Amino acid sequence: MSKVAGRRASCYNARVVDSTLGRPAGRADVEWMREALAEARQAPAHGDVPVGAVAVAGGLVVGRGHNRREVDRDPTAHAEMIALRQAAQVLGGWRLRDVTLYCTLEPCPMCAGALVQAQVGRLVYGADDAKAGAAGSVVELLRDPRFNYRVPVTRGVLAAEAQALLGEFFAALRERRIDE
């Protein structure tokens, strides 16, 4: 593992590094992350935190989602879970070894567990989540050697954009609370 992959590596590193393979993230990763950011921008319209995810296999989007917990009144309606469900339906099976999941925010423990269970081929995410991140920020579930499957992770792709989207959402939320 590269030094950038350390537990507290900044999501604002000038050079994004694949923490499993030690190579820079590719141009395709940036383009797919832009798709995930577009998904994330839909969530605030219904009161949800702007997190988006896109599942890609063979150069095609096979699943996409954004947070829908508030609108669906479903604690499992995270962007990653929605994208994984769609990918499994499109691909016709629960093993998603050929899928790369692009997510704007580091997955929580629930979503990380789903990634391991689905045997996702790779995770690429934007912003670290210092409060609930399960890809190394708080806990490390995706590459824990005690599990029978480990998910390769690339972190920090378009992290500043993802963090800005979250910051704008929470600033607006605080402003509404002050006005009430």
mmCIF file of N, CA and C in Angstrom, residues 73-163:
data_model
loop_
_atom_site.group_PDB
_atom_site.id
_atom_site.type_symbol
_atom_site.label_atom_id
_atom_site.label_comp_id
_atom_site.label_asym_id
_atom_site.label_seq_id
_atom_site.Cartn_x
_atom_site.Cartn_y
_atom_site.Cartn_z
ATOM 1 N N ARG A 73 -38.224 7.672 3.188
ATOM 2 C CA ARG A 73 -38.351 7.282 4.599
ATOM 3 C C ARG A 73 -37.768 5.883 4.822
ATOM 4 N N ASP A 74 -36.563 5.715 4.264
ATOM 5 C CA ASP A 74 -35.889 4.417 4.274
ATOM 6 C C ASP A 74 -34.446 4.619 4.720
ATOM 7 N N PRO A 75 -34.066 4.073 5.868
ATOM 8 C CA PRO A 75 -32.695 4.275 6.352
ATOM 9 C C PRO A 75 -31.629 3.631 5.471
ATOM 10 N N THR A 76 -32.008 2.723 4.591
ATOM 11 C CA THR A 76 -31.031 2.076 3.709
ATOM 12 C C THR A 76 -30.949 2.733 2.332
ATOM 13 N N ALA A 77 -31.687 3.799 2.097
ATOM 14 C CA ALA A 77 -31.729 4.427 0.769
ATOM 15 C C ALA A 77 -30.537 5.363 0.549
ATOM 16 N N HIS A 78 -29.345 4.793 0.709
ATOM 17 C CA HIS A 78 -28.112 5.516 0.413
ATOM 18 C C HIS A 78 -27.817 5.373 -1.072
ATOM 19 N N ALA A 79 -27.098 6.331 -1.613
ATOM 20 C CA ALA A 79 -26.757 6.337 -3.037
ATOM 21 C C ALA A 79 -26.111 5.024 -3.468
ATOM 22 N N GLU A 80 -25.156 4.544 -2.656
ATOM 23 C CA GLU A 80 -24.429 3.321 -3.006
ATOM 24 C C GLU A 80 -25.360 2.110 -3.065
ATOM 25 N N MET A 81 -26.264 2.003 -2.099
ATOM 26 C CA MET A 81 -27.180 0.860 -2.045
ATOM 27 C C MET A 81 -28.094 0.850 -3.271
ATOM 28 N N ILE A 82 -28.589 2.019 -3.642
ATOM 29 C CA ILE A 82 -29.479 2.124 -4.798
ATOM 30 C C ILE A 82 -28.730 1.732 -6.078
ATOM 31 N N ALA A 83 -27.510 2.254 -6.237
ATOM 32 C CA ALA A 83 -26.718 1.932 -7.431
ATOM 33 C C ALA A 83 -26.368 0.447 -7.487
ATOM 34 N N LEU A 84 -26.026 -0.147 -6.344
ATOM 35 C CA LEU A 84 -25.693 -1.579 -6.310
ATOM 36 C C LEU A 84 -26.906 -2.438 -6.654
ATOM 37 N N ARG A 85 -28.077 -2.080 -6.121
ATOM 38 C CA ARG A 85 -29.297 -2.846 -6.443
ATOM 39 C C ARG A 85 -29.575 -2.809 -7.942
ATOM 40 N N GLN A 86 -29.476 -1.616 -8.526
ATOM 41 C CA GLN A 86 -29.711 -1.496 -9.967
ATOM 42 C C GLN A 86 -28.691 -2.304 -10.762
ATOM 43 N N ALA A 87 -27.429 -2.230 -10.362
ATOM 44 C CA ALA A 87 -26.382 -2.967 -11.074
ATOM 45 C C ALA A 87 -26.643 -4.469 -11.024
ATOM 46 N N ALA A 88 -27.031 -4.971 -9.871
ATOM 47 C CA ALA A 88 -27.322 -6.406 -9.742
ATOM 48 C C ALA A 88 -28.489 -6.808 -10.641
ATOM 49 N N GLN A 89 -29.506 -5.951 -10.720
ATOM 50 C CA GLN A 89 -30.650 -6.253 -11.588
ATOM 51 C C GLN A 89 -30.247 -6.232 -13.058
ATOM 52 N N VAL A 90 -29.502 -5.214 -13.456
ATOM 53 C CA VAL A 90 -29.087 -5.081 -14.855
ATOM 54 C C VAL A 90 -28.178 -6.233 -15.263
ATOM 55 N N LEU A 91 -27.242 -6.593 -14.382
ATOM 56 C CA LEU A 91 -26.267 -7.631 -14.710
ATOM 57 C C LEU A 91 -26.765 -9.041 -14.425
ATOM 58 N N GLY A 92 -27.866 -9.156 -13.725
ATOM 59 C CA GLY A 92 -28.473 -10.463 -13.491
ATOM 60 C C GLY A 92 -27.808 -11.306 -12.420
ATOM 61 N N GLY A 93 -27.184 -10.688 -11.451
ATOM 62 C CA GLY A 93 -26.563 -11.448 -10.362
ATOM 63 C C GLY A 93 -26.038 -10.533 -9.276
ATOM 64 N N TRP A 94 -25.822 -11.100 -8.110
ATOM 65 C CA TRP A 94 -25.384 -10.290 -6.974
ATOM 66 C C TRP A 94 -23.876 -10.092 -6.917
ATOM 67 N N ARG A 95 -23.112 -10.940 -7.587
ATOM 68 C CA ARG A 95 -21.652 -10.766 -7.611
ATOM 69 C C ARG A 95 -21.309 -9.685 -8.632
ATOM 70 N N LEU A 96 -20.712 -8.608 -8.157
ATOM 71 C CA LEU A 96 -20.447 -7.455 -9.008
ATOM 72 C C LEU A 96 -18.943 -7.239 -9.184
ATOM 73 N N ARG A 97 -18.230 -8.320 -9.461
ATOM 74 C CA ARG A 97 -16.768 -8.270 -9.562
ATOM 75 C C ARG A 97 -16.268 -7.401 -10.714
ATOM 76 N N ASP A 98 -17.071 -7.243 -11.737
ATOM 77 C CA ASP A 98 -16.663 -6.435 -12.889
ATOM 78 C C ASP A 98 -17.157 -4.997 -12.793
ATOM 79 N N VAL A 99 -17.686 -4.623 -11.651
ATOM 80 C CA VAL A 99 -18.248 -3.285 -11.454
ATOM 81 C C VAL A 99 -17.280 -2.402 -10.683
ATOM 82 N N THR A 100 -17.148 -1.168 -11.145
ATOM 83 C CA THR A 100 -16.485 -0.120 -10.370
ATOM 84 C C THR A 100 -17.576 0.811 -9.892
ATOM 85 N N LEU A 101 -17.621 1.055 -8.594
ATOM 86 C CA LEU A 101 -18.605 1.975 -8.027
ATOM 87 C C LEU A 101 -17.931 3.305 -7.766
ATOM 88 N N TYR A 102 -18.489 4.365 -8.333
ATOM 89 C CA TYR A 102 -18.011 5.727 -8.129
ATOM 90 C C TYR A 102 -18.979 6.406 -7.176
ATOM 91 N N CYS A 103 -18.461 6.911 -6.070
ATOM 92 C CA CYS A 103 -19.309 7.531 -5.064
ATOM 93 C C CYS A 103 -18.680 8.842 -4.613
ATOM 94 N N THR A 104 -19.494 9.852 -4.401
ATOM 95 C CA THR A 104 -18.973 11.172 -4.048
ATOM 96 C C THR A 104 -18.451 11.246 -2.623
ATOM 97 N N LEU A 105 -18.912 10.366 -1.750
ATOM 98 C CA LEU A 105 -18.502 10.367 -0.344
ATOM 99 C C LEU A 105 -18.068 8.964 0.061
ATOM 100 N N GLU A 106 -17.064 8.887 0.891
ATOM 101 C CA GLU A 106 -16.602 7.601 1.421
ATOM 102 C C GLU A 106 -17.784 6.836 2.019
ATOM 103 N N PRO A 107 -17.953 5.572 1.679
ATOM 104 C CA PRO A 107 -19.094 4.804 2.171
ATOM 105 C C PRO A 107 -19.114 4.648 3.693
ATOM 106 N N CYS A 108 -20.322 4.567 4.215
ATOM 107 C CA CYS A 108 -20.544 4.287 5.634
ATOM 108 C C CYS A 108 -20.376 2.775 5.864
ATOM 109 N N PRO A 109 -20.434 2.315 7.106
ATOM 110 C CA PRO A 109 -20.296 0.869 7.356
ATOM 111 C C PRO A 109 -21.341 0.012 6.645
ATOM 112 N N MET A 110 -22.588 0.467 6.570
ATOM 113 C CA MET A 110 -23.620 -0.315 5.889
ATOM 114 C C MET A 110 -23.275 -0.498 4.413
ATOM 115 N N CYS A 111 -22.923 0.604 3.756
ATOM 116 C CA CYS A 111 -22.621 0.549 2.329
ATOM 117 C C CYS A 111 -21.325 -0.206 2.059
ATOM 118 N N ALA A 112 -20.333 -0.021 2.920
ATOM 119 C CA ALA A 112 -19.077 -0.767 2.765
ATOM 120 C C ALA A 112 -19.330 -2.259 2.898
ATOM 121 N N GLY A 113 -20.177 -2.637 3.837
ATOM 122 C CA GLY A 113 -20.534 -4.047 3.986
ATOM 123 C C GLY A 113 -21.202 -4.594 2.739
ATOM 124 N N ALA A 114 -22.063 -3.795 2.128
ATOM 125 C CA ALA A 114 -22.722 -4.216 0.891
ATOM 126 C C ALA A 114 -21.710 -4.369 -0.245
ATOM 127 N N LEU A 115 -20.726 -3.483 -0.300
ATOM 128 C CA LEU A 115 -19.683 -3.585 -1.326
ATOM 129 C C LEU A 115 -18.890 -4.882 -1.173
ATOM 130 N N VAL A 116 -18.568 -5.232 0.058
ATOM 131 C CA VAL A 116 -17.842 -6.484 0.313
ATOM 132 C C VAL A 116 -18.724 -7.673 -0.043
ATOM 133 N N GLN A 117 -19.971 -7.661 0.389
ATOM 134 C CA GLN A 117 -20.878 -8.779 0.116
ATOM 135 C C GLN A 117 -21.124 -8.961 -1.380
ATOM 136 N N ALA A 118 -21.182 -7.841 -2.127
ATOM 137 C CA ALA A 118 -21.397 -7.909 -3.574
ATOM 138 C C ALA A 118 -20.107 -8.204 -4.329
ATOM 139 N N GLN A 119 -18.993 -8.224 -3.624
ATOM 140 C CA GLN A 119 -17.687 -8.461 -4.239
ATOM 141 C C GLN A 119 -17.413 -7.479 -5.383
ATOM 142 N N VAL A 120 -17.686 -6.206 -5.091
ATOM 143 C CA VAL A 120 -17.484 -5.151 -6.078
ATOM 144 C C VAL A 120 -16.010 -5.115 -6.486
ATOM 145 N N GLY A 121 -15.775 -4.948 -7.775
ATOM 146 C CA GLY A 121 -14.422 -4.981 -8.311
ATOM 147 C C GLY A 121 -13.541 -3.842 -7.847
ATOM 148 N N ARG A 122 -14.128 -2.666 -7.632
ATOM 149 C CA ARG A 122 -13.340 -1.504 -7.228
ATOM 150 C C ARG A 122 -14.268 -0.395 -6.777
ATOM 151 N N LEU A 123 -13.824 0.367 -5.790
ATOM 152 C CA LEU A 123 -14.528 1.565 -5.331
ATOM 153 C C LEU A 123 -13.665 2.776 -5.623
ATOM 154 N N VAL A 124 -14.280 3.818 -6.168
ATOM 155 C CA VAL A 124 -13.631 5.113 -6.352
ATOM 156 C C VAL A 124 -14.520 6.122 -5.648
ATOM 157 N N TYR A 125 -13.952 6.876 -4.706
ATOM 158 C CA TYR A 125 -14.787 7.875 -4.032
ATOM 159 C C TYR A 125 -14.101 9.228 -3.979
ATOM 160 N N GLY A 126 -14.916 10.246 -3.723
ATOM 161 C CA GLY A 126 -14.435 11.618 -3.674
ATOM 162 C C GLY A 126 -13.960 12.012 -2.293
ATOM 163 N N ALA A 127 -14.874 12.515 -1.478
ATOM 164 C CA ALA A 127 -14.525 13.084 -0.175
ATOM 165 C C ALA A 127 -14.457 12.024 0.911
ATOM 166 N N ASP A 128 -13.472 12.172 1.788
ATOM 167 C CA ASP A 128 -13.409 11.338 2.991
ATOM 168 C C ASP A 128 -14.556 11.726 3.916
ATOM 169 N N ASP A 129 -15.010 10.776 4.728
ATOM 170 C CA ASP A 129 -16.055 11.028 5.719
ATOM 171 C C ASP A 129 -15.474 10.785 7.105
ATOM 172 N N ALA A 130 -15.085 11.864 7.757
ATOM 173 C CA ALA A 130 -14.412 11.770 9.056
ATOM 174 C C ALA A 130 -15.327 11.299 10.173
ATOM 175 N N LYS A 131 -16.643 11.283 9.942
ATOM 176 C CA LYS A 131 -17.584 10.868 10.988
ATOM 177 C C LYS A 131 -18.073 9.432 10.832
ATOM 178 N N ALA A 132 -18.158 8.952 9.589
ATOM 179 C CA ALA A 132 -18.724 7.614 9.394
ATOM 180 C C ALA A 132 -18.038 6.819 8.296
ATOM 181 N N GLY A 133 -16.893 7.244 7.822
ATOM 182 C CA GLY A 133 -16.224 6.576 6.713
ATOM 183 C C GLY A 133 -15.724 5.192 7.070
ATOM 184 N N ALA A 134 -16.040 4.230 6.198
ATOM 185 C CA ALA A 134 -15.656 2.839 6.451
ATOM 186 C C ALA A 134 -14.630 2.336 5.441
ATOM 187 N N ALA A 135 -13.951 3.278 4.759
ATOM 188 C CA ALA A 135 -12.874 2.902 3.841
ATOM 189 C C ALA A 135 -11.541 3.412 4.366
ATOM 190 N N GLY A 136 -11.467 3.622 5.675
ATOM 191 C CA GLY A 136 -10.219 4.016 6.295
ATOM 192 C C GLY A 136 -10.271 5.256 7.159
ATOM 193 N N SER A 137 -11.249 6.137 6.957
ATOM 194 C CA SER A 137 -11.296 7.366 7.753
ATOM 195 C C SER A 137 -11.645 7.096 9.206
ATOM 196 N N VAL A 138 -12.636 6.259 9.449
ATOM 197 C CA VAL A 138 -13.046 5.900 10.817
ATOM 198 C C VAL A 138 -12.748 4.428 11.074
ATOM 199 N N VAL A 139 -13.228 3.578 10.173
ATOM 200 C CA VAL A 139 -12.942 2.140 10.229
ATOM 201 C C VAL A 139 -12.563 1.682 8.825
ATOM 202 N N GLU A 140 -11.924 0.542 8.748
ATOM 203 C CA GLU A 140 -11.521 -0.020 7.458
ATOM 204 C C GLU A 140 -12.224 -1.360 7.262
ATOM 205 N N LEU A 141 -13.319 -1.345 6.522
ATOM 206 C CA LEU A 141 -14.055 -2.585 6.263
ATOM 207 C C LEU A 141 -13.757 -3.163 4.883
ATOM 208 N N LEU A 142 -13.403 -2.307 3.948
ATOM 209 C CA LEU A 142 -13.267 -2.764 2.567
ATOM 210 C C LEU A 142 -12.028 -3.600 2.304
ATOM 211 N N ARG A 143 -10.987 -3.408 3.096
ATOM 212 C CA ARG A 143 -9.746 -4.145 2.870
ATOM 213 C C ARG A 143 -9.311 -4.909 4.118
ATOM 214 N N ASP A 144 -10.269 -5.206 4.966
ATOM 215 C CA ASP A 144 -9.968 -5.938 6.194
ATOM 216 C C ASP A 144 -9.608 -7.385 5.845
ATOM 217 N N PRO A 145 -8.429 -7.843 6.223
ATOM 218 C CA PRO A 145 -7.987 -9.193 5.848
ATOM 219 C C PRO A 145 -8.816 -10.303 6.497
ATOM 220 N N ARG A 146 -9.627 -9.982 7.467
ATOM 221 C CA ARG A 146 -10.465 -11.012 8.103
ATOM 222 C C ARG A 146 -11.651 -11.407 7.232
ATOM 223 N N PHE A 147 -11.984 -10.583 6.247
ATOM 224 C CA PHE A 147 -13.074 -10.924 5.337
ATOM 225 C C PHE A 147 -12.524 -11.741 4.176
ATOM 226 N N ASN A 148 -13.401 -12.510 3.548
ATOM 227 C CA ASN A 148 -12.959 -13.352 2.429
ATOM 228 C C ASN A 148 -12.823 -12.577 1.125
ATOM 229 N N TYR A 149 -13.255 -11.323 1.100
ATOM 230 C CA TYR A 149 -13.137 -10.509 -0.096
ATOM 231 C C TYR A 149 -12.736 -9.093 0.312
ATOM 232 N N ARG A 150 -11.838 -8.509 -0.444
ATOM 233 C CA ARG A 150 -11.400 -7.140 -0.193
ATOM 234 C C ARG A 150 -11.624 -6.308 -1.456
ATOM 235 N N VAL A 151 -12.091 -5.087 -1.257
ATOM 236 C CA VAL A 151 -12.407 -4.192 -2.369
ATOM 237 C C VAL A 151 -11.264 -3.203 -2.575
ATOM 238 N N PRO A 152 -10.661 -3.178 -3.754
ATOM 239 C CA PRO A 152 -9.656 -2.155 -4.047
ATOM 240 C C PRO A 152 -10.302 -0.761 -4.014
ATOM 241 N N VAL A 153 -9.583 0.215 -3.493
ATOM 242 C CA VAL A 153 -10.141 1.547 -3.288
ATOM 243 C C VAL A 153 -9.240 2.614 -3.905
ATOM 244 N N THR A 154 -9.868 3.551 -4.611
ATOM 245 C CA THR A 154 -9.206 4.771 -5.066
ATOM 246 C C THR A 154 -9.931 5.917 -4.381
ATOM 247 N N ARG A 155 -9.195 6.737 -3.672
ATOM 248 C CA ARG A 155 -9.818 7.809 -2.895
ATOM 249 C C ARG A 155 -9.420 9.178 -3.431
ATOM 250 N N GLY A 156 -10.266 10.159 -3.154
ATOM 251 C CA GLY A 156 -9.935 11.549 -3.424
ATOM 252 C C GLY A 156 -10.188 12.053 -4.824
ATOM 253 N N VAL A 157 -10.908 11.322 -5.666
ATOM 254 C CA VAL A 157 -11.188 11.779 -7.027
ATOM 255 C C VAL A 157 -12.276 12.866 -6.966
ATOM 256 N N LEU A 158 -11.927 14.062 -7.422
ATOM 257 C CA LEU A 158 -12.798 15.243 -7.369
ATOM 258 C C LEU A 158 -13.300 15.509 -5.944
ATOM 259 N N ALA A 159 -12.424 15.274 -4.991
ATOM 260 C CA ALA A 159 -12.774 15.436 -3.573
ATOM 261 C C ALA A 159 -13.220 16.855 -3.249
ATOM 262 N N ALA A 160 -12.547 17.854 -3.790
ATOM 263 C CA ALA A 160 -12.901 19.240 -3.481
ATOM 264 C C ALA A 160 -14.322 19.555 -3.942
ATOM 265 N N GLU A 161 -14.704 19.082 -5.124
ATOM 266 C CA GLU A 161 -16.058 19.314 -5.621
ATOM 267 C C GLU A 161 -17.092 18.610 -4.762
ATOM 268 N N ALA A 162 -16.803 17.371 -4.388
ATOM 269 C CA ALA A 162 -17.733 16.614 -3.543
ATOM 270 C C ALA A 162 -17.877 17.278 -2.177
ATOM 271 N N GLN A 163 -16.769 17.700 -1.604
ATOM 272 C CA GLN A 163 -16.797 18.358 -0.293
ATOM 273 C C GLN A 163 -17.540 19.687 -0.365
#
